[in-house]
Short mmCIF file of C-alpha atoms and ligand atoms in Angstrom, two decimals:
data_model
loop_
_atom_site.label_atom_id
_atom_site.label_comp_id
_atom_site.label_asym_id
_atom_site.label_seq_id
_atom_site.Cartn_x
_atom_site.Cartn_y
_atom_site.Cartn_z
CA MET A 1 -12.74 -23.26 18.32
CA THR A 2 -9.80 -21.79 20.25
CA ASP A 3 -10.78 -20.86 23.77
CA LYS A 4 -7.25 -20.16 25.04
CA LYS A 5 -6.28 -16.90 23.32
CA ILE A 6 -3.13 -14.81 23.39
CA PRO A 7 -4.07 -11.83 25.63
CA ARG A 8 -4.67 -8.26 24.42
CA VAL A 9 -3.00 -5.05 25.53
CA PRO A 10 -5.25 -3.66 28.31
CA LEU A 11 -6.21 -0.45 26.44
CA PRO A 12 -9.54 1.36 26.90
CA ASP A 13 -12.04 0.34 24.17
CA ASP A 14 -12.44 3.77 22.61
CA VAL A 15 -8.85 4.90 22.01
CA ARG A 16 -8.15 6.56 18.67
CA LEU A 17 -5.78 5.91 15.79
CA ASP A 18 -2.78 7.87 17.11
CA THR A 19 -2.96 6.00 20.42
CA LEU A 20 -3.39 2.61 18.76
CA ALA A 21 -0.41 3.40 16.50
CA VAL A 22 1.83 3.69 19.55
CA ARG A 23 0.23 1.27 22.02
CA GLU A 24 -1.56 -1.65 20.31
CA GLY A 25 0.33 -4.95 20.09
CA LEU A 26 0.93 -7.58 22.75
CA PRO A 27 1.19 -7.20 26.53
CA ARG A 28 4.75 -6.64 27.82
CA SER A 29 6.81 -9.74 28.46
CA ALA A 30 7.89 -10.78 31.98
CA TRP A 31 10.79 -8.28 31.69
CA GLY A 32 8.62 -5.15 31.44
CA GLU A 33 10.23 -3.71 28.29
CA ASN A 34 8.83 -0.31 27.22
CA SER A 35 9.89 -0.57 23.57
CA GLU A 36 8.54 -3.72 21.93
CA ALA A 37 10.91 -6.69 21.88
CA LEU A 38 12.30 -8.22 18.70
CA PHE A 39 11.77 -11.98 18.99
CA LEU A 40 14.41 -13.42 16.66
CA THR A 41 13.66 -17.07 17.21
CA SER A 42 12.59 -19.67 14.68
CA SER A 43 10.66 -21.84 17.14
CA PHE A 44 9.05 -21.69 20.59
CA VAL A 45 9.59 -24.12 23.44
CA GLN A 46 6.40 -25.86 24.58
CA PRO A 47 5.78 -26.50 28.30
CA ASP A 48 4.96 -30.19 27.79
CA ALA A 49 3.93 -32.68 25.12
CA ALA A 50 0.19 -32.32 25.78
CA SER A 51 0.36 -28.51 25.40
CA ALA A 52 2.33 -28.93 22.19
CA ALA A 53 -0.38 -31.24 20.85
CA ALA A 54 -3.17 -28.79 21.78
CA ARG A 55 -1.31 -25.89 20.21
CA PHE A 56 -0.51 -27.71 16.98
CA ALA A 57 -4.19 -28.72 16.74
CA ASN A 58 -5.25 -25.05 17.09
CA GLU A 59 -7.09 -25.79 20.34
CA GLU A 60 -4.90 -23.28 22.11
CA GLU A 61 -3.52 -20.06 20.61
CA ALA A 62 0.21 -19.92 21.24
CA PHE A 63 3.51 -19.38 19.48
CA ILE A 64 4.83 -22.47 17.72
CA TYR A 65 7.08 -21.71 14.78
CA SER A 66 7.91 -18.37 13.16
CA ARG A 67 6.78 -19.41 9.68
CA PHE A 68 3.26 -18.61 10.90
CA THR A 69 3.40 -17.39 14.53
CA ASN A 70 5.83 -14.89 16.05
CA PRO A 71 5.19 -12.31 18.80
CA THR A 72 6.90 -9.40 16.99
CA VAL A 73 4.99 -10.14 13.79
CA MET A 74 1.76 -10.43 15.80
CA MET A 75 2.38 -7.04 17.41
CA MET A 76 2.69 -5.46 13.97
CA GLU A 77 -0.43 -7.31 12.75
CA ARG A 78 -2.56 -6.26 15.72
CA ARG A 79 -1.39 -2.65 15.49
CA LEU A 80 -2.05 -2.37 11.73
CA ALA A 81 -5.45 -4.11 12.04
CA ALA A 82 -6.47 -1.69 14.80
CA MET A 83 -5.39 1.30 12.72
CA GLU A 84 -7.32 0.06 9.66
CA GLY A 85 -10.40 -0.66 11.79
CA ALA A 86 -10.13 -4.35 10.79
CA GLU A 87 -10.66 -7.39 12.99
CA ALA A 88 -7.46 -9.11 11.94
CA CYS A 89 -4.26 -8.82 9.90
CA ILE A 90 -1.61 -11.15 8.54
CA GLY A 91 1.92 -9.94 7.80
CA THR A 92 3.70 -11.09 4.63
CA SER A 93 7.24 -10.94 3.26
CA SER A 94 6.36 -8.17 0.74
CA GLY A 95 3.44 -6.24 -0.67
CA MET A 96 3.42 -8.57 -3.67
CA SER A 97 3.36 -11.69 -1.51
CA ALA A 98 0.34 -10.21 0.29
CA ILE A 99 -1.47 -10.20 -3.07
CA LEU A 100 -0.16 -13.71 -3.82
CA LEU A 101 -1.52 -14.89 -0.46
CA LEU A 102 -4.84 -13.19 -1.22
CA GLY A 103 -5.10 -15.11 -4.49
CA LEU A 104 -4.01 -18.46 -3.05
CA GLY A 105 -6.35 -18.08 -0.09
CA LEU A 106 -9.50 -16.86 -1.83
CA LEU A 107 -9.43 -17.96 -5.48
CA LYS A 108 -9.54 -21.24 -7.36
CA ALA A 109 -9.53 -22.35 -11.00
CA GLY A 110 -12.64 -21.06 -12.80
CA ASP A 111 -12.94 -17.92 -10.67
CA HIS A 112 -13.06 -14.44 -12.16
CA VAL A 113 -11.45 -11.24 -10.87
CA ILE A 114 -12.10 -7.60 -11.81
CA CYS A 115 -9.07 -5.38 -11.36
CA SER A 116 -8.35 -1.72 -12.10
CA GLN A 117 -6.05 -1.36 -15.11
CA SER A 118 -4.15 1.39 -13.26
CA VAL A 119 -2.87 -0.68 -10.30
CA PHE A 120 0.81 -1.28 -9.48
CA GLY A 121 2.61 -2.91 -12.45
CA SER A 122 3.57 -6.13 -10.65
CA THR A 123 -0.04 -6.52 -9.49
CA ILE A 124 -1.13 -6.47 -13.13
CA MET A 125 1.47 -9.15 -13.92
CA LEU A 126 0.41 -11.30 -10.95
CA PHE A 127 -3.29 -11.28 -11.88
CA GLY A 128 -2.92 -11.13 -15.65
CA ARG A 129 -0.13 -13.70 -16.07
CA GLU A 130 0.63 -15.76 -12.94
CA PHE A 131 -2.90 -16.38 -11.63
CA ALA A 132 -4.07 -16.95 -15.23
CA LYS A 133 -1.76 -20.01 -15.33
CA PHE A 134 -3.92 -21.56 -12.61
CA GLY A 135 -7.23 -20.87 -14.34
CA VAL A 136 -8.16 -17.59 -12.64
CA GLU A 137 -9.26 -15.05 -15.23
CA THR A 138 -8.95 -11.29 -14.68
CA THR A 139 -10.76 -8.47 -16.49
CA PHE A 140 -8.93 -5.13 -16.28
CA VAL A 141 -11.20 -2.08 -16.17
CA SER A 142 -11.01 1.69 -15.87
CA GLN A 143 -9.92 3.02 -12.48
CA THR A 144 -12.55 5.74 -12.51
CA ASP A 145 -15.51 4.42 -14.58
CA VAL A 146 -17.80 2.64 -12.09
CA GLY A 147 -20.09 1.49 -14.93
CA GLU A 148 -17.22 -0.48 -16.47
CA TRP A 149 -16.72 -2.37 -13.19
CA ARG A 150 -20.44 -3.14 -13.00
CA ARG A 151 -20.58 -4.40 -16.59
CA ALA A 152 -17.55 -6.66 -16.02
CA VAL A 153 -19.33 -8.71 -13.32
CA ARG A 154 -19.90 -12.39 -14.20
CA PRO A 155 -21.60 -15.18 -12.26
CA ASN A 156 -18.15 -16.50 -11.25
CA THR A 157 -16.72 -13.11 -10.16
CA ARG A 158 -15.18 -13.62 -6.70
CA LEU A 159 -12.91 -10.62 -6.21
CA LEU A 160 -12.72 -6.92 -7.11
CA PHE A 161 -9.25 -5.41 -6.72
CA ALA A 162 -8.55 -1.66 -6.60
CA GLU A 163 -5.82 0.73 -5.53
CA SER A 164 -6.40 4.42 -4.73
CA PRO A 165 -4.86 6.77 -5.55
CA THR A 166 -2.78 5.15 -8.28
CA ASN A 167 0.81 5.53 -9.34
CA PRO A 168 1.85 7.84 -11.04
CA LEU A 169 -1.37 9.58 -12.21
CA THR A 170 -3.00 9.67 -8.74
CA GLU A 171 -6.36 8.52 -10.12
CA VAL A 172 -8.91 7.97 -7.37
CA CYS A 173 -11.59 5.27 -7.35
CA GLU A 174 -14.88 5.48 -5.50
CA ILE A 175 -14.41 2.74 -2.89
CA ARG A 176 -18.03 2.85 -1.68
CA ALA A 177 -19.39 2.30 -5.21
CA LEU A 178 -17.02 -0.63 -5.84
CA ALA A 179 -18.00 -2.16 -2.48
CA GLU A 180 -21.65 -2.07 -3.52
CA ILE A 181 -20.89 -3.76 -6.84
CA ALA A 182 -18.89 -6.46 -5.01
CA LYS A 183 -21.65 -7.01 -2.48
CA THR A 184 -24.34 -7.35 -5.16
CA ALA A 185 -22.13 -9.80 -7.06
CA GLY A 186 -21.42 -11.88 -3.96
CA ALA A 187 -17.73 -11.04 -4.36
CA LEU A 188 -15.15 -9.44 -2.06
CA LEU A 189 -13.53 -6.03 -2.55
CA ALA A 190 -9.80 -5.74 -1.83
CA VAL A 191 -8.17 -2.29 -1.77
CA ASP A 192 -4.42 -1.69 -1.94
CA ASN A 193 -4.10 1.16 0.59
CA CYS A 194 -0.40 1.72 0.02
CA PHE A 195 -0.53 5.36 -1.14
CA CYS A 196 -2.71 6.71 1.68
CA SER A 197 -2.19 4.28 4.57
CA PRO A 198 -4.76 4.15 7.39
CA ALA A 199 -3.51 7.54 8.56
CA LEU A 200 -5.43 9.12 5.65
CA GLN A 201 -7.85 6.49 4.29
CA LYS A 202 -9.65 3.54 5.87
CA PRO A 203 -11.23 1.55 3.02
CA ILE A 204 -13.15 -0.66 5.49
CA GLU A 205 -15.23 2.40 6.44
CA TYR A 206 -16.37 2.55 2.80
CA GLY A 207 -17.26 -1.14 2.65
CA ALA A 208 -14.01 -2.80 1.48
CA ASP A 209 -13.55 -6.37 2.76
CA LEU A 210 -9.78 -6.64 2.53
CA ILE A 211 -6.91 -4.14 2.73
CA ILE A 212 -3.58 -4.84 1.06
CA HIS A 213 -0.38 -3.15 2.19
CA SER A 214 3.13 -2.84 0.94
CA GLY A 215 4.74 -2.21 4.34
CA THR A 216 7.82 -1.26 2.33
CA LYS A 217 6.34 2.18 1.65
CA TYR A 218 4.77 4.53 4.21
CA LEU A 219 4.31 1.96 7.00
CA ASP A 220 8.07 1.54 7.39
CA GLY A 221 8.38 5.09 6.16
CA GLN A 222 12.15 5.28 6.04
CA GLY A 223 12.95 2.98 3.14
CA ARG A 224 14.57 0.20 5.18
CA VAL A 225 12.69 -3.07 4.72
CA ILE A 226 10.44 -5.03 2.36
CA ALA A 227 7.18 -6.05 4.05
CA GLY A 228 3.48 -6.55 3.39
CA ALA A 229 0.15 -7.30 5.04
CA ILE A 230 -3.52 -8.13 4.49
CA CYS A 231 -6.21 -6.83 6.85
CA GLY A 232 -9.73 -8.28 6.98
CA THR A 233 -12.23 -10.15 9.08
CA GLU A 234 -11.10 -12.79 11.57
CA ALA A 235 -13.01 -15.39 9.55
CA ILE A 236 -11.11 -14.64 6.33
CA VAL A 237 -7.69 -14.10 7.93
CA ASN A 238 -7.77 -17.08 10.31
CA GLU A 239 -9.64 -19.57 8.15
CA LYS A 240 -8.55 -18.69 4.59
CA LEU A 241 -5.17 -16.95 4.84
CA VAL A 242 -3.34 -18.32 7.90
CA PRO A 243 -3.60 -21.95 6.65
CA VAL A 244 -2.02 -20.93 3.31
CA MET A 245 0.73 -19.03 5.15
CA ARG A 246 1.38 -22.14 7.23
CA SER A 247 1.72 -24.30 4.09
CA ALA A 248 3.31 -21.81 1.72
CA GLY A 249 5.49 -19.62 3.96
CA MET A 250 5.52 -16.13 2.42
CA THR A 251 6.46 -15.13 5.96
CA LEU A 252 7.26 -11.65 7.24
CA SER A 253 10.58 -11.78 9.11
CA PRO A 254 10.37 -10.67 12.76
CA PHE A 255 13.09 -8.08 12.14
CA ASN A 256 11.18 -6.49 9.25
CA ALA A 257 7.95 -6.67 11.27
CA TRP A 258 9.69 -4.84 14.12
CA VAL A 259 10.89 -2.06 11.80
CA VAL A 260 7.35 -1.62 10.44
CA LEU A 261 5.88 -1.81 13.96
CA LYS A 262 8.06 1.11 15.04
CA GLY A 263 7.32 2.93 11.75
CA LEU A 264 3.59 2.78 12.50
CA GLU A 265 4.18 4.89 15.62
CA THR A 266 5.08 7.93 13.48
CA LEU A 267 2.91 7.11 10.44
CA SER A 268 0.22 9.67 11.14
CA ILE A 269 2.51 12.66 11.66
CA ARG A 270 4.67 11.66 8.70
CA MET A 271 1.67 11.35 6.37
CA GLN A 272 0.35 14.73 7.50
CA ALA A 273 3.72 16.46 7.12
CA GLN A 274 4.56 14.80 3.78
CA SER A 275 1.06 15.55 2.42
CA GLU A 276 1.38 19.21 3.43
CA ARG A 277 4.70 19.51 1.63
CA ALA A 278 3.32 17.66 -1.41
CA LEU A 279 0.34 20.03 -1.64
CA ALA A 280 2.56 23.10 -1.43
CA LEU A 281 4.98 21.66 -3.99
CA ALA A 282 2.13 20.68 -6.36
CA ALA A 283 0.59 24.18 -6.16
CA TRP A 284 4.01 25.70 -6.82
CA LEU A 285 4.66 23.37 -9.77
CA GLU A 286 1.34 24.43 -11.31
CA GLN A 287 2.69 28.01 -11.40
CA GLN A 288 5.94 27.13 -13.19
CA PRO A 289 6.04 28.22 -16.87
CA THR A 290 7.92 25.05 -17.91
CA VAL A 291 5.37 22.71 -16.27
CA GLU A 292 2.54 21.64 -18.55
CA ARG A 293 0.33 19.75 -16.09
CA VAL A 294 0.37 18.60 -12.46
CA TYR A 295 -1.37 15.47 -11.14
CA TYR A 296 -2.17 15.70 -7.43
CA PRO A 297 -5.50 14.88 -5.70
CA GLY A 298 -5.08 17.79 -3.29
CA LEU A 299 -5.28 20.35 -6.15
CA LYS A 300 -8.62 21.76 -7.31
CA SER A 301 -7.50 21.00 -10.88
CA HIS A 302 -7.54 17.23 -10.14
CA PRO A 303 -10.61 15.70 -11.83
CA GLN A 304 -11.55 13.81 -8.64
CA HIS A 305 -10.47 16.41 -6.11
CA GLU A 306 -13.72 16.29 -4.12
CA LEU A 307 -13.95 12.50 -3.98
CA ALA A 308 -10.29 12.32 -2.93
CA MET A 309 -10.75 14.90 -0.18
CA ALA A 310 -13.79 13.04 1.17
CA GLN A 311 -12.12 9.61 1.05
CA GLN A 312 -8.62 10.66 2.20
CA SER A 313 -9.29 12.79 5.30
CA GLY A 314 -8.87 15.99 3.28
CA CYS A 315 -5.29 15.11 2.26
CA GLY A 316 -3.83 14.49 -1.16
CA GLY A 317 -1.08 12.11 -0.05
CA ALA A 318 2.60 12.59 -0.76
CA VAL A 319 2.95 11.62 -4.43
CA VAL A 320 2.94 14.36 -7.08
CA SER A 321 3.40 13.83 -10.82
CA PHE A 322 3.92 16.49 -13.45
CA ILE A 323 4.70 16.91 -17.13
CA VAL A 324 7.61 19.05 -18.24
CA LYS A 325 6.55 21.35 -21.08
CA SER A 326 8.11 20.63 -24.46
CA PRO A 327 7.26 21.88 -27.96
CA ALA A 328 5.04 19.32 -29.73
CA SER A 329 7.37 19.45 -32.73
CA GLY A 330 10.12 17.86 -30.59
CA GLY A 331 8.03 14.70 -30.09
CA ALA A 332 8.56 12.02 -27.46
CA THR A 333 12.35 12.19 -27.78
CA LEU A 334 12.59 15.84 -26.72
CA ALA A 335 9.95 15.33 -24.02
CA ARG A 336 12.07 12.55 -22.50
CA LYS A 337 15.26 14.61 -22.82
CA ASN A 338 13.66 17.49 -20.92
CA ALA A 339 12.30 15.21 -18.18
CA PHE A 340 15.72 13.58 -17.78
CA HIS A 341 17.26 17.07 -17.56
CA VAL A 342 15.00 18.05 -14.65
CA ILE A 343 15.70 14.75 -12.85
CA ASP A 344 19.46 14.92 -13.42
CA SER A 345 19.60 18.55 -12.24
CA THR A 346 18.44 17.62 -8.73
CA ARG A 347 21.02 17.35 -5.96
CA ILE A 348 18.72 16.48 -3.05
CA CYS A 349 16.06 14.15 -4.45
CA SER A 350 17.01 10.46 -4.74
CA ILE A 351 16.66 9.09 -8.27
CA THR A 352 14.83 5.88 -7.40
CA ALA A 353 11.44 4.34 -8.15
CA ASN A 354 10.70 3.61 -4.47
CA LEU A 355 8.33 5.85 -2.50
CA GLY A 356 7.02 6.31 1.00
CA ASP A 357 10.38 7.41 2.39
CA THR A 358 11.34 10.46 4.45
CA LYS A 359 13.82 11.09 1.61
CA THR A 360 12.13 12.61 -1.45
CA THR A 361 12.42 10.36 -4.49
CA ILE A 362 12.18 11.33 -8.16
CA THR A 363 11.56 9.03 -11.09
CA HIS A 364 10.68 8.92 -14.80
CA PRO A 365 7.76 6.45 -14.91
CA ALA A 366 7.85 5.90 -18.71
CA SER A 367 11.36 4.40 -18.56
CA THR A 368 11.27 2.75 -15.10
CA SER A 369 8.04 1.53 -13.43
CA HIS A 370 6.21 1.53 -16.78
CA GLY A 371 9.25 0.78 -18.96
CA ARG A 372 8.08 -2.75 -19.83
CA LEU A 373 4.97 -1.44 -21.61
CA THR A 374 4.93 -0.59 -25.31
CA GLU A 375 4.70 3.13 -26.15
CA GLU A 376 1.08 2.49 -27.21
CA GLN A 377 0.16 0.84 -23.87
CA ARG A 378 1.92 3.66 -22.04
CA LEU A 379 -0.03 6.35 -23.85
CA ALA A 380 -3.28 4.45 -23.21
CA ALA A 381 -2.33 4.50 -19.53
CA GLY A 382 -1.67 8.26 -19.80
CA ILE A 383 2.05 8.00 -19.05
CA THR A 384 4.00 10.25 -21.37
CA GLN A 385 7.73 10.71 -21.87
CA GLY A 386 7.64 14.18 -20.29
CA MET A 387 6.21 12.91 -17.00
CA ILE A 388 8.09 12.97 -13.70
CA ARG A 389 6.91 11.51 -10.39
CA VAL A 390 8.02 12.95 -7.09
CA ALA A 391 7.28 11.12 -3.81
CA VAL A 392 7.68 13.93 -1.32
CA GLY A 393 9.60 13.28 1.89
CA LEU A 394 10.40 15.43 4.89
CA GLU A 395 13.11 17.77 3.59
CA ASP A 396 12.58 21.54 3.80
CA LEU A 397 10.06 22.62 1.17
CA ALA A 398 12.17 25.57 -0.02
CA ASP A 399 15.08 23.21 -0.67
CA LEU A 400 12.86 20.84 -2.66
CA LYS A 401 11.51 23.71 -4.80
CA ALA A 402 15.06 24.92 -5.47
CA ASP A 403 16.07 21.36 -6.35
CA LEU A 404 13.36 21.10 -9.03
CA LEU A 405 13.70 24.69 -10.21
CA ARG A 406 17.34 24.10 -11.16
CA GLY A 407 16.23 21.86 -14.03
CA LEU A 408 12.85 23.49 -14.73
CA ALA A 409 14.44 26.92 -15.22
CA SER A 410 16.86 25.59 -17.81
CA VAL A 411 14.86 23.16 -20.02
C1 PLP B 1 5.28 -1.12 -3.97
C2 PLP B 1 3.87 -1.46 -4.15
C3 PLP B 1 3.42 -2.79 -4.07
C4 PLP B 1 4.37 -3.95 -3.89
O1 PLP B 1 4.98 -3.93 -2.64
P1 PLP B 1 6.41 -4.62 -2.37
O2 PLP B 1 6.54 -4.47 -0.90
O3 PLP B 1 7.42 -3.88 -3.16
O4 PLP B 1 6.28 -6.04 -2.78
C5 PLP B 1 2.08 -3.03 -4.22
N1 PLP B 1 1.21 -2.02 -4.41
C6 PLP B 1 1.60 -0.74 -4.49
C7 PLP B 1 0.59 0.33 -4.70
C8 PLP B 1 2.94 -0.40 -4.36
O5 PLP B 1 3.32 0.88 -4.46
#
């Protein structure tokens, strides 16, 4: 329908992820800037009234108003889409608003969703409580039991939603198997690719239809901004999602888009370096006498080690969880006390629930990210009071080990 398109960057067709991460976007402006420009403008001046009419009617692709069109945001969208191997992308104000946009764009009253029960806590609230208000019903199923997903399919199932690996247990789902179930059911599969990013995992290669991102995490990579995105086909993004964005305005700010755009340039080397440190730290934690169990997909002890290695470019990612050993007689109270002791003995790690930062973060899931659950729900989810999650950054590995050993040696 639109024959006048915004031009592409003149890159060769076959360039690879690391090149796309640095080069994909929009052609340089008339001023020849080498680093991408930050277009902080709410609206765009139209050459004449007839052009304005054509552009507002979608007959010509052009920038109109930054609620739904902005060059800096478009550069980030094109770069992320290229890295995910997707046709198109739409930036959003946060990871959660990406999932909100997904729901508003693709679901209606009477539709049914199947969602992993191990996804991000706010995602569970959005599907289970907010979308339910509008007549969209969600069945929550096991992250790892493909049969449970298959049995949950109904005639009105429109969407399957997964996240892999999950927080904090790093459970991996088989994306290819879920894509097949979705296809057979005539539904779409959306995968939250926050923990791996396209540097390690490209769900579209395994048949996923839509990729969700919290740009807040590894895409920014330095803990500066809140941002989100959905990648998918041009048909879905342009016809189902852009119109909702235009009406509803969960817009990504150009400044935040610019920060993420520049973050994407170093995503690949950060993910590699942070994964390497995480693997070494996880292997070391497994050797510590006061550590009961380590959860990390890069370890052979992880129940889905092989699937994770195949799906995630041979990398485990940068999130490691572990349980501090406590005598059973001490119960949950002692387990929590010991975990708090290890966390409070650190001097380098940041005590914060965020992740995806160059600064290593440490958190106690049972009292923070999963604090709103009852103890029963928490145990069903496998999150015990002795558990600690570390999102490994770029500090020196020896310093990180020493930081954790301080508490582990004295529990
Ligand atoms: C943080 C996170 C989100 C939400 O992203 P925000 O940018 O904080 O809104 C969604 N999914 C996963 C897996 C996350 O870690």
